[in-house]
PDB file of C-alpha atoms and ligand atoms in Angstrom:
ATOM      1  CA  UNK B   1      12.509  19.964 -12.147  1.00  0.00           C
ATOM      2  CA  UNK B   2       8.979  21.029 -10.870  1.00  0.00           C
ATOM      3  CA  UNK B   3       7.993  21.377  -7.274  1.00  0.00           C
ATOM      4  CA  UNK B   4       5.307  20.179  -6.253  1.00  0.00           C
ATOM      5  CA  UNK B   5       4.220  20.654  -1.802  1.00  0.00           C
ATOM      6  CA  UNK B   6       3.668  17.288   0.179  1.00  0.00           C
ATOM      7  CA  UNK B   7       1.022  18.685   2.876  1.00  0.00           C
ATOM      8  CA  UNK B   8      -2.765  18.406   3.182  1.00  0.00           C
ATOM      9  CA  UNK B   9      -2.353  22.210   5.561  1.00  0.00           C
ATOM     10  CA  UNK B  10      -3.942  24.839   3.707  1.00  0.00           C
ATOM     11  CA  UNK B  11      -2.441  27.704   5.034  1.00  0.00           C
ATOM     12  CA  UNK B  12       1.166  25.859   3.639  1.00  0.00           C
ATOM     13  CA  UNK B  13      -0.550  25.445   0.712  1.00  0.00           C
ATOM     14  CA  UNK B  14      -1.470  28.809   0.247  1.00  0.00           C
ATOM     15  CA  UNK B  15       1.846  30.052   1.233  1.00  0.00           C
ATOM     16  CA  UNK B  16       3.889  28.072  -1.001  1.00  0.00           C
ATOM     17  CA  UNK B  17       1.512  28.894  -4.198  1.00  0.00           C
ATOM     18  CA  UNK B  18       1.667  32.660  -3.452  1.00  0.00           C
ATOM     19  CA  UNK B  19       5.407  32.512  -3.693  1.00  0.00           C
ATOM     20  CA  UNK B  20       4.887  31.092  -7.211  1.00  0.00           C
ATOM     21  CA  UNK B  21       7.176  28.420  -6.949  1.00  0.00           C
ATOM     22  CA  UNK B  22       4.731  25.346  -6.584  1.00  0.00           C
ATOM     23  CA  UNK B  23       3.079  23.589  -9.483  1.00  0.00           C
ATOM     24  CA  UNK B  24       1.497  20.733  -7.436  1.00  0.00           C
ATOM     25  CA  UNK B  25       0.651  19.216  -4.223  1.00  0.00           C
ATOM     26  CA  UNK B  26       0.916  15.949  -3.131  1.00  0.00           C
ATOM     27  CA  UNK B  27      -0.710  14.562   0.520  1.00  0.00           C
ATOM     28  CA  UNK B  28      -1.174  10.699   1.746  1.00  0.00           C
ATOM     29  CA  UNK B  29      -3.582   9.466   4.739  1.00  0.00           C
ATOM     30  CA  UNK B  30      -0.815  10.892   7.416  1.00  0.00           C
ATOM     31  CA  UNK B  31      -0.424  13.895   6.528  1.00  0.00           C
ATOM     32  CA  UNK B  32      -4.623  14.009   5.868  1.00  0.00           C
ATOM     33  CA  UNK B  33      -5.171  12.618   9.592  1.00  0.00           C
ATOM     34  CA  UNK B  34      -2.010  15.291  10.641  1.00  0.00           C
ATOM     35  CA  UNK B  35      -5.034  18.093  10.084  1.00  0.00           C
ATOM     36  CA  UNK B  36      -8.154  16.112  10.782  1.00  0.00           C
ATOM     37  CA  UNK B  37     -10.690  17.511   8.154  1.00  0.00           C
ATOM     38  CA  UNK B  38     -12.762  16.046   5.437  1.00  0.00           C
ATOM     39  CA  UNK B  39     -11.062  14.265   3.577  1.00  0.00           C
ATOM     40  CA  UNK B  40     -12.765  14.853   0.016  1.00  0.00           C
ATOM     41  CA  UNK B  41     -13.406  18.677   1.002  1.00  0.00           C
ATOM     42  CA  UNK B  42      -9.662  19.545   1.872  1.00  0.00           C
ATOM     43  CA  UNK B  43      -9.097  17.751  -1.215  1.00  0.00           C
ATOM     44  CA  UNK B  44     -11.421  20.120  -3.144  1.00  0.00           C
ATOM     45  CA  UNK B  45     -10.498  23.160  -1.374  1.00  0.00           C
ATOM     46  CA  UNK B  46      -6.703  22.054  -2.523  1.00  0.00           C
ATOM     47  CA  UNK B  47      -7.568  21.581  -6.193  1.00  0.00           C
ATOM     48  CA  UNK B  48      -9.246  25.471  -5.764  1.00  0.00           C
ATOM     49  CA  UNK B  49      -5.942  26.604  -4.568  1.00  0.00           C
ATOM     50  CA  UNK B  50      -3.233  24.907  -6.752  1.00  0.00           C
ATOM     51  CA  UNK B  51      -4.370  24.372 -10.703  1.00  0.00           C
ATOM     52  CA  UNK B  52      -1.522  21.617 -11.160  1.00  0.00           C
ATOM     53  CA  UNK B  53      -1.912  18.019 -10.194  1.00  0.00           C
ATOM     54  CA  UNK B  54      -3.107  17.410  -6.827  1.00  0.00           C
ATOM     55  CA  UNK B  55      -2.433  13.979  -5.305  1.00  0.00           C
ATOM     56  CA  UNK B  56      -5.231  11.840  -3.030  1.00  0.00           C
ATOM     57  CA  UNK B  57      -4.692   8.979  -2.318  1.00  0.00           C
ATOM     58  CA  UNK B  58      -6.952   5.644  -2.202  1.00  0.00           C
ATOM     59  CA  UNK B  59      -7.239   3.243   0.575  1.00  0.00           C
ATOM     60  CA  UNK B  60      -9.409  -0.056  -0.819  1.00  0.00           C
ATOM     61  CA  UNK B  61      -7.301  -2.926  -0.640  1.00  0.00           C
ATOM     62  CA  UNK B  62      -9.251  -4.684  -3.315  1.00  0.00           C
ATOM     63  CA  UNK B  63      -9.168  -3.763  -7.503  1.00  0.00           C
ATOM     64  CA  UNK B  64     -12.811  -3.121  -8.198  1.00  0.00           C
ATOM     65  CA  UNK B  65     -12.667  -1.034  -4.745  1.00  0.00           C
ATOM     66  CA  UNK B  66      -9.186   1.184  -5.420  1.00  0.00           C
ATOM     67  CA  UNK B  67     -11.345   1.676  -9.261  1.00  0.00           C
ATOM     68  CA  UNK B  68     -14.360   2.813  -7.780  1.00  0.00           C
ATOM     69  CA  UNK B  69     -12.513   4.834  -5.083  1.00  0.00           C
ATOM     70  CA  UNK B  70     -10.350   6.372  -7.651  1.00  0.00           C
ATOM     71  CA  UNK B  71     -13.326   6.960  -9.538  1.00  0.00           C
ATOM     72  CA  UNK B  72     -15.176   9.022  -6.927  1.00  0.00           C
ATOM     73  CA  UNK B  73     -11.654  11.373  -6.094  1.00  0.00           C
ATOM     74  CA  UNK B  74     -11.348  11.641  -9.777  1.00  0.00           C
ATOM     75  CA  UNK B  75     -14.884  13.368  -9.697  1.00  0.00           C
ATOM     76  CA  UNK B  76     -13.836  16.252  -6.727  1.00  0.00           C
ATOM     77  CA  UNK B  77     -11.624  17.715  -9.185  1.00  0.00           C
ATOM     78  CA  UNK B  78     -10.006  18.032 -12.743  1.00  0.00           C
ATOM     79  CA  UNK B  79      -6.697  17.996 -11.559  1.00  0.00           C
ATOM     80  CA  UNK B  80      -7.300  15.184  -9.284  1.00  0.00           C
ATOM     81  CA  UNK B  81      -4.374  12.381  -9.219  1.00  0.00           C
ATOM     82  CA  UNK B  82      -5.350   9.023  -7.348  1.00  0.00           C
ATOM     83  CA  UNK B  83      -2.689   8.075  -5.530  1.00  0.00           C
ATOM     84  CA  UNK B  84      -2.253   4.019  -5.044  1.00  0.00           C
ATOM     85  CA  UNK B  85       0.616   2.119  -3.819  1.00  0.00           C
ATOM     86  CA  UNK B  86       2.083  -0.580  -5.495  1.00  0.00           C
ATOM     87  CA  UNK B  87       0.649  -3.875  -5.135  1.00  0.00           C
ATOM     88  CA  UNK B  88      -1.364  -6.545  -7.371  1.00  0.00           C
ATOM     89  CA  UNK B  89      -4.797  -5.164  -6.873  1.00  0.00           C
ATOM     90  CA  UNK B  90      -3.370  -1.705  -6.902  1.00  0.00           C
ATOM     91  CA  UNK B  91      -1.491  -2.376 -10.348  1.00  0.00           C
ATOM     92  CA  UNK B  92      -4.952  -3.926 -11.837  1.00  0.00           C
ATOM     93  CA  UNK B  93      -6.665  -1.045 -10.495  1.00  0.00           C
ATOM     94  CA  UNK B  94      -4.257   1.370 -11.920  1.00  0.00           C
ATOM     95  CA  UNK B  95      -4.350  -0.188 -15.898  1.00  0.00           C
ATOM     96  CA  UNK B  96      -8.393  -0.223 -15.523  1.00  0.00           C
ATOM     97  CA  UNK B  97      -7.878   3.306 -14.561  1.00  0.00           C
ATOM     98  CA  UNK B  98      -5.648   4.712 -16.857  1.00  0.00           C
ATOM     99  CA  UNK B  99      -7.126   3.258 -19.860  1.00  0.00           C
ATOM    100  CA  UNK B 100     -10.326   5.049 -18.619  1.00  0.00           C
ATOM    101  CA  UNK B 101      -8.074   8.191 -18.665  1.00  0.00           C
ATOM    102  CA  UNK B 102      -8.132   8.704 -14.712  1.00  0.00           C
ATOM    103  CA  UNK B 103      -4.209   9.799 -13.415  1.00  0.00           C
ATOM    104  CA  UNK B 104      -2.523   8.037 -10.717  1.00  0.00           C
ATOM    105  CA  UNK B 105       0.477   8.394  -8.869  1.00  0.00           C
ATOM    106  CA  UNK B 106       1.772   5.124  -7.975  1.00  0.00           C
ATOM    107  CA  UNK B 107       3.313   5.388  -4.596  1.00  0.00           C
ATOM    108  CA  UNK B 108       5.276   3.420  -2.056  1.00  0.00           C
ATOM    109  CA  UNK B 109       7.976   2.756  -4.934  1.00  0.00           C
ATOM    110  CA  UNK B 110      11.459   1.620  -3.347  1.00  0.00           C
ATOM    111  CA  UNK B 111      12.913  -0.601  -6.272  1.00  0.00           C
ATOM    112  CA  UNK B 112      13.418   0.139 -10.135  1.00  0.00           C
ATOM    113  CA  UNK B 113      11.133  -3.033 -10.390  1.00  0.00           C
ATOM    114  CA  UNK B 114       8.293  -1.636  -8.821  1.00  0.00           C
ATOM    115  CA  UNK B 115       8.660   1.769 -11.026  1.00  0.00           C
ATOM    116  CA  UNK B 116       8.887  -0.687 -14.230  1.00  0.00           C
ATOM    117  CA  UNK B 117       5.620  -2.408 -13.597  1.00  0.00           C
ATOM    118  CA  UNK B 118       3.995   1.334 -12.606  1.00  0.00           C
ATOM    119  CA  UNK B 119       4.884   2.491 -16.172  1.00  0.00           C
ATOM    120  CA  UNK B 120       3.586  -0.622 -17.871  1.00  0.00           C
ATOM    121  CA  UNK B 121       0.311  -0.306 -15.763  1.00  0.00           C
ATOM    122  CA  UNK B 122      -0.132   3.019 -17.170  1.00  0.00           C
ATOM    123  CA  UNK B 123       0.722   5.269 -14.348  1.00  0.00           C
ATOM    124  CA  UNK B 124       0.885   8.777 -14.850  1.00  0.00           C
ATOM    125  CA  UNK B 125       3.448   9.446 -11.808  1.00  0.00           C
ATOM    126  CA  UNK B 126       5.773   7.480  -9.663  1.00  0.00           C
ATOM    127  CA  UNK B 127       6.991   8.469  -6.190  1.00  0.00           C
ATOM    128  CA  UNK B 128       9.751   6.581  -5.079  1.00  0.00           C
ATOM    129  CA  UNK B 129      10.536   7.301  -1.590  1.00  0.00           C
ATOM    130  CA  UNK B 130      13.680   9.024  -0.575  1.00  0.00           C
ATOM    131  CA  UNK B 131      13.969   9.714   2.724  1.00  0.00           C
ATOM    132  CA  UNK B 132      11.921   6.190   4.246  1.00  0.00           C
ATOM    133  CA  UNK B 133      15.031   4.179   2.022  1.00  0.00           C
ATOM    134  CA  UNK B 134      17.775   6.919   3.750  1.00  0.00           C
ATOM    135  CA  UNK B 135      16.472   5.323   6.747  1.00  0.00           C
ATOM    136  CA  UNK B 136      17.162   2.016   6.474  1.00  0.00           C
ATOM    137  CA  UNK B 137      21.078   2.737   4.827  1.00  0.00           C
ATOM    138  CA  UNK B 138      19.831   2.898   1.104  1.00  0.00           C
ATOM    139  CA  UNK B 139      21.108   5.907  -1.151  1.00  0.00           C
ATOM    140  CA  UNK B 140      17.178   6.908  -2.000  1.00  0.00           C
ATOM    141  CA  UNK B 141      18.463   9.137  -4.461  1.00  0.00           C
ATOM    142  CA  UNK B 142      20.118   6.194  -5.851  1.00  0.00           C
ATOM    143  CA  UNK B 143      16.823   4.512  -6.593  1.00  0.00           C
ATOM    144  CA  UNK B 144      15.608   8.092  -8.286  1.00  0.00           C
ATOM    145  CA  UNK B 145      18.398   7.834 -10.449  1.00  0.00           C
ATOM    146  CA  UNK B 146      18.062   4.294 -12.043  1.00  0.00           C
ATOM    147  CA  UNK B 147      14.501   5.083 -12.436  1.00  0.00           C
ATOM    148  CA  UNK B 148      14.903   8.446 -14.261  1.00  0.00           C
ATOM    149  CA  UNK B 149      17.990   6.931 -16.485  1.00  0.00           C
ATOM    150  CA  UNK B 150      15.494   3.443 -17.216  1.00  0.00           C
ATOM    151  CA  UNK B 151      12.261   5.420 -18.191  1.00  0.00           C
ATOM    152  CA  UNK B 152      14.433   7.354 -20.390  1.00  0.00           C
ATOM    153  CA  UNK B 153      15.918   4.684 -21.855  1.00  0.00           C
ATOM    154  CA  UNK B 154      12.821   3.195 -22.627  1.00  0.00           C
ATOM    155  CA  UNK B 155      11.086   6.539 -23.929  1.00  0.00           C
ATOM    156  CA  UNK B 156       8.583   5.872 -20.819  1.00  0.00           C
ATOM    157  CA  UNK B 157       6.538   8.831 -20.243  1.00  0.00           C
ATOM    158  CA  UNK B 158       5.452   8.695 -16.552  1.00  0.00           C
ATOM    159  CA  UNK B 159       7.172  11.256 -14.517  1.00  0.00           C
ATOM    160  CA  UNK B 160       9.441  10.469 -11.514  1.00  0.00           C
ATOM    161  CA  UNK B 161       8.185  12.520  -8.403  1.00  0.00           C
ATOM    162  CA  UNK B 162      11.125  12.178  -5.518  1.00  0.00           C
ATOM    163  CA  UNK B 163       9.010  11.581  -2.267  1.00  0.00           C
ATOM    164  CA  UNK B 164       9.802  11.593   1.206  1.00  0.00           C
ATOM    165  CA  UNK B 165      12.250  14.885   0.902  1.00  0.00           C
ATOM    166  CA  UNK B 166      13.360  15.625   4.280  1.00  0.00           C
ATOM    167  CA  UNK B 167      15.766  18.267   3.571  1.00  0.00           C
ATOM    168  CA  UNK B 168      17.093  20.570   1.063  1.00  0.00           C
ATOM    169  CA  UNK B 169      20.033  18.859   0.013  1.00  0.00           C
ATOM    170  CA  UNK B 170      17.193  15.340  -1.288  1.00  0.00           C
ATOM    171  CA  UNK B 171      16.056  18.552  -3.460  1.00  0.00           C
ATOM    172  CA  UNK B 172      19.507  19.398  -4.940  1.00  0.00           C
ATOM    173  CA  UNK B 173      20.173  15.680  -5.271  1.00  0.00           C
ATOM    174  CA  UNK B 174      16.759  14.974  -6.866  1.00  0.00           C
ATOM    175  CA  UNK B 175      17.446  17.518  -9.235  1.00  0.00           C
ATOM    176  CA  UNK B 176      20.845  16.135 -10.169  1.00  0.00           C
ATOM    177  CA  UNK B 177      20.397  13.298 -11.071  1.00  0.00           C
ATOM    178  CA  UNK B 178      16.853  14.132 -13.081  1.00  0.00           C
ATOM    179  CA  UNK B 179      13.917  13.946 -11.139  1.00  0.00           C
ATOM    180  CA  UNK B 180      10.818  15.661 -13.245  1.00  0.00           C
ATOM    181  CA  UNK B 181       9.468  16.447 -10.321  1.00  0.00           C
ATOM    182  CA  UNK B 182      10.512  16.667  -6.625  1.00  0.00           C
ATOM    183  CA  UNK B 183       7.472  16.688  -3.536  1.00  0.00           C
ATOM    184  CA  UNK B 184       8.558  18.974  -0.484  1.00  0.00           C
ATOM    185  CA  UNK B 185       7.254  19.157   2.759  1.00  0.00           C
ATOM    186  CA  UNK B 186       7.118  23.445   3.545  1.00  0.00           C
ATOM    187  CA  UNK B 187       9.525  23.156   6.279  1.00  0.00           C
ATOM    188  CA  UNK B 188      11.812  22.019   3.461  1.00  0.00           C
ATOM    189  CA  UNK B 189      11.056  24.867   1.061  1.00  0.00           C
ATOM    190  CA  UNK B 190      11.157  27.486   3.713  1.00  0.00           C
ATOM    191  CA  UNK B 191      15.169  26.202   4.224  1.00  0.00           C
ATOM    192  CA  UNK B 192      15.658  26.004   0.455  1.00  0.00           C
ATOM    193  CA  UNK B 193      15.106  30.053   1.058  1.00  0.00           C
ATOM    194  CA  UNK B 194      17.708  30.650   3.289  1.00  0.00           C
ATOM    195  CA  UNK B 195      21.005  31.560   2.943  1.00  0.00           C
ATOM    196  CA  UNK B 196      22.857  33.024   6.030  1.00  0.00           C
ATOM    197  CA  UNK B 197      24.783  35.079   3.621  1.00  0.00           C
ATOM    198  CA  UNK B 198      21.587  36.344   2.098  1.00  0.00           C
ATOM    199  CA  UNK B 199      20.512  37.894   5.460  1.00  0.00           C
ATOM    200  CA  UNK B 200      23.755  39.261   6.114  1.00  0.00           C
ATOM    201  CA  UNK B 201      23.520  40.955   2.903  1.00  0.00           C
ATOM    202  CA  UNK B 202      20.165  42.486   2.885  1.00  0.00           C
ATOM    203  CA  UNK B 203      20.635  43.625   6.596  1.00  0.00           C
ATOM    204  CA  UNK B 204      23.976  45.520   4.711  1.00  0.00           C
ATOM    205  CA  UNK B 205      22.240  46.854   1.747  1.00  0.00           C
ATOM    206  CA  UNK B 206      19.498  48.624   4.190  1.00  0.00           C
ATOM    207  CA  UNK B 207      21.992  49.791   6.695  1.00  0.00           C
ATOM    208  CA  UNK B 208      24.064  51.325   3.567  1.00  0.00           C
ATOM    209  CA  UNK B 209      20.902  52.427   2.092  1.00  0.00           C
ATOM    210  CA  UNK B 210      19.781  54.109   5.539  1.00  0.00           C
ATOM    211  CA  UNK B 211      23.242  56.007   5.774  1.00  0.00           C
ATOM    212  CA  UNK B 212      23.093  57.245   1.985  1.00  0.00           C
ATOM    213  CA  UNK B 213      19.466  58.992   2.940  1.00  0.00           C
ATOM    214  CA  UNK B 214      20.965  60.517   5.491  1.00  0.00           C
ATOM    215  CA  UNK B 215      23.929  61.734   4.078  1.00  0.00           C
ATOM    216  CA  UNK B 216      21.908  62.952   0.510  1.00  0.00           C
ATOM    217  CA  UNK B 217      18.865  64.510   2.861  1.00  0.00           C
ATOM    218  CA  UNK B 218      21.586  67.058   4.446  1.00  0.00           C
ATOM    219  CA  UNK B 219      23.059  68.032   1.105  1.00  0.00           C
TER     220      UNK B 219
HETATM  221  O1  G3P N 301       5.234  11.956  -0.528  1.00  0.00           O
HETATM  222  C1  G3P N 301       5.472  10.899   0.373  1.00  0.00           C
HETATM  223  C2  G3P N 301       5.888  11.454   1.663  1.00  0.00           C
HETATM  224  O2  G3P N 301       4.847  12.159   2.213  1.00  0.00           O
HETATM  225  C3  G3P N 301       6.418  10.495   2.654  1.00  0.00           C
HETATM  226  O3  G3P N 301       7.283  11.238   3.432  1.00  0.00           O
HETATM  227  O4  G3P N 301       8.668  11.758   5.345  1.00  0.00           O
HETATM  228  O5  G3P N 301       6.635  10.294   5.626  1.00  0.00           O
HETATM  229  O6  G3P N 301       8.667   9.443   4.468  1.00  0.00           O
HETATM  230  P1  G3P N 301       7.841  10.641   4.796  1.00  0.00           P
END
């Protein structure tokens, strides 16, 4: 399973990618309006950062709109994925697009219905959302699950992104059950670091390693 980072802050950004563990990035208007930029230019400066696919997501409400939206983030970048939630106009939008070879990440998805009609449209991604269907008493794993074991079924090549991961256990879970990719928020991959046992054990290795110098640098 690839990670991908769901933030529009560029010092996360940067953080996660230097760690090496990060092969896309993922934002949506709230997380955009969380660090009031540009838009388009903390898009680009994004797509400079991480080479992978790079999520941005449109906001017309209409199908020649979302296409000439998409059109214009398509342009900011190579690696530029539209994102557009599932709707009619954002379906129509989404076949016009992909037939002209633009990616999109179909988002919003909280039924295996929803991810069916993404893949016919042509969408390169799907994100159902995790954590928002947690929230109402829905297993959002659950939903991951049927989607991953359908597409496969069906030979369906667009890849299942588990969105809305609010803690590192989602992760494990998304993983399970065969999420190709899973999009983290960086408080979330900073936790999938720690292990208490892991501190106790480095803290031990020094303090042994301390002792040994002193005991070899009086021999
Ligand atoms: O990738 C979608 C994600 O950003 C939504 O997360 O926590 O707002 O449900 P959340």
């Amino acid at each position: 399973m690839e990670l991908f980072i769901d933030t529009a802050n560029i010092e996360e950004i940067k953080e996660a990618n230097s760690l090496g563990i990060i092969s896309g990035v993922t934002t949506n208007p709230s997380l955009c309006q969380k660090e009031g930029r540009d838009f388009k230019a903390s898009i680009k400066e994004i797509c400079g950062i991480v080479s992978g696919p790079v999520s941005a997501e449109a906001v017309s409400m209409k199908c020649d709109e979302i296409v000439k939206e998409a059109e214009v983030l398509a342009k900011i970048a190579p690696n530029v994925v539209v994102k557009i939630p599932i709707f009619e106009d954002g379906l129509a939008a989404t076949s016009k697009l992909a037939k002209k070879g633009i990616k999109v990440n179909m988002t919003l998805i909280f039924s295996t219905n929803q991810a069916i009609l993404a893949a016919k449209a042509g969408a390169a991604f799907v994100s159902p959302f995790v954590g928002r269907l947690d929230d109402i008493g829905q297993d959002g794993v659950d939903l991951v699950a049927d989607i991953v074991s359908i597409y496969k079924d069906y030979g369906i090549n667009t890849k299942v992104i588990s969105a809305s991961i609010r803690n590192p256990m989602h992760v494990t879970a998304s993983a399970r059950v065969g999420a190709d990719i899973a999009t983290v928020p960086f408080n979330v991959l900073k936790a999938m670091v720690k292990h208490p046992l892991t501190d106790i054990g480095i803290e031990k290795f020094l303090s042994d390693w301390q002792v040994l110098q002193t005991v070899t640098s009086k021999n």
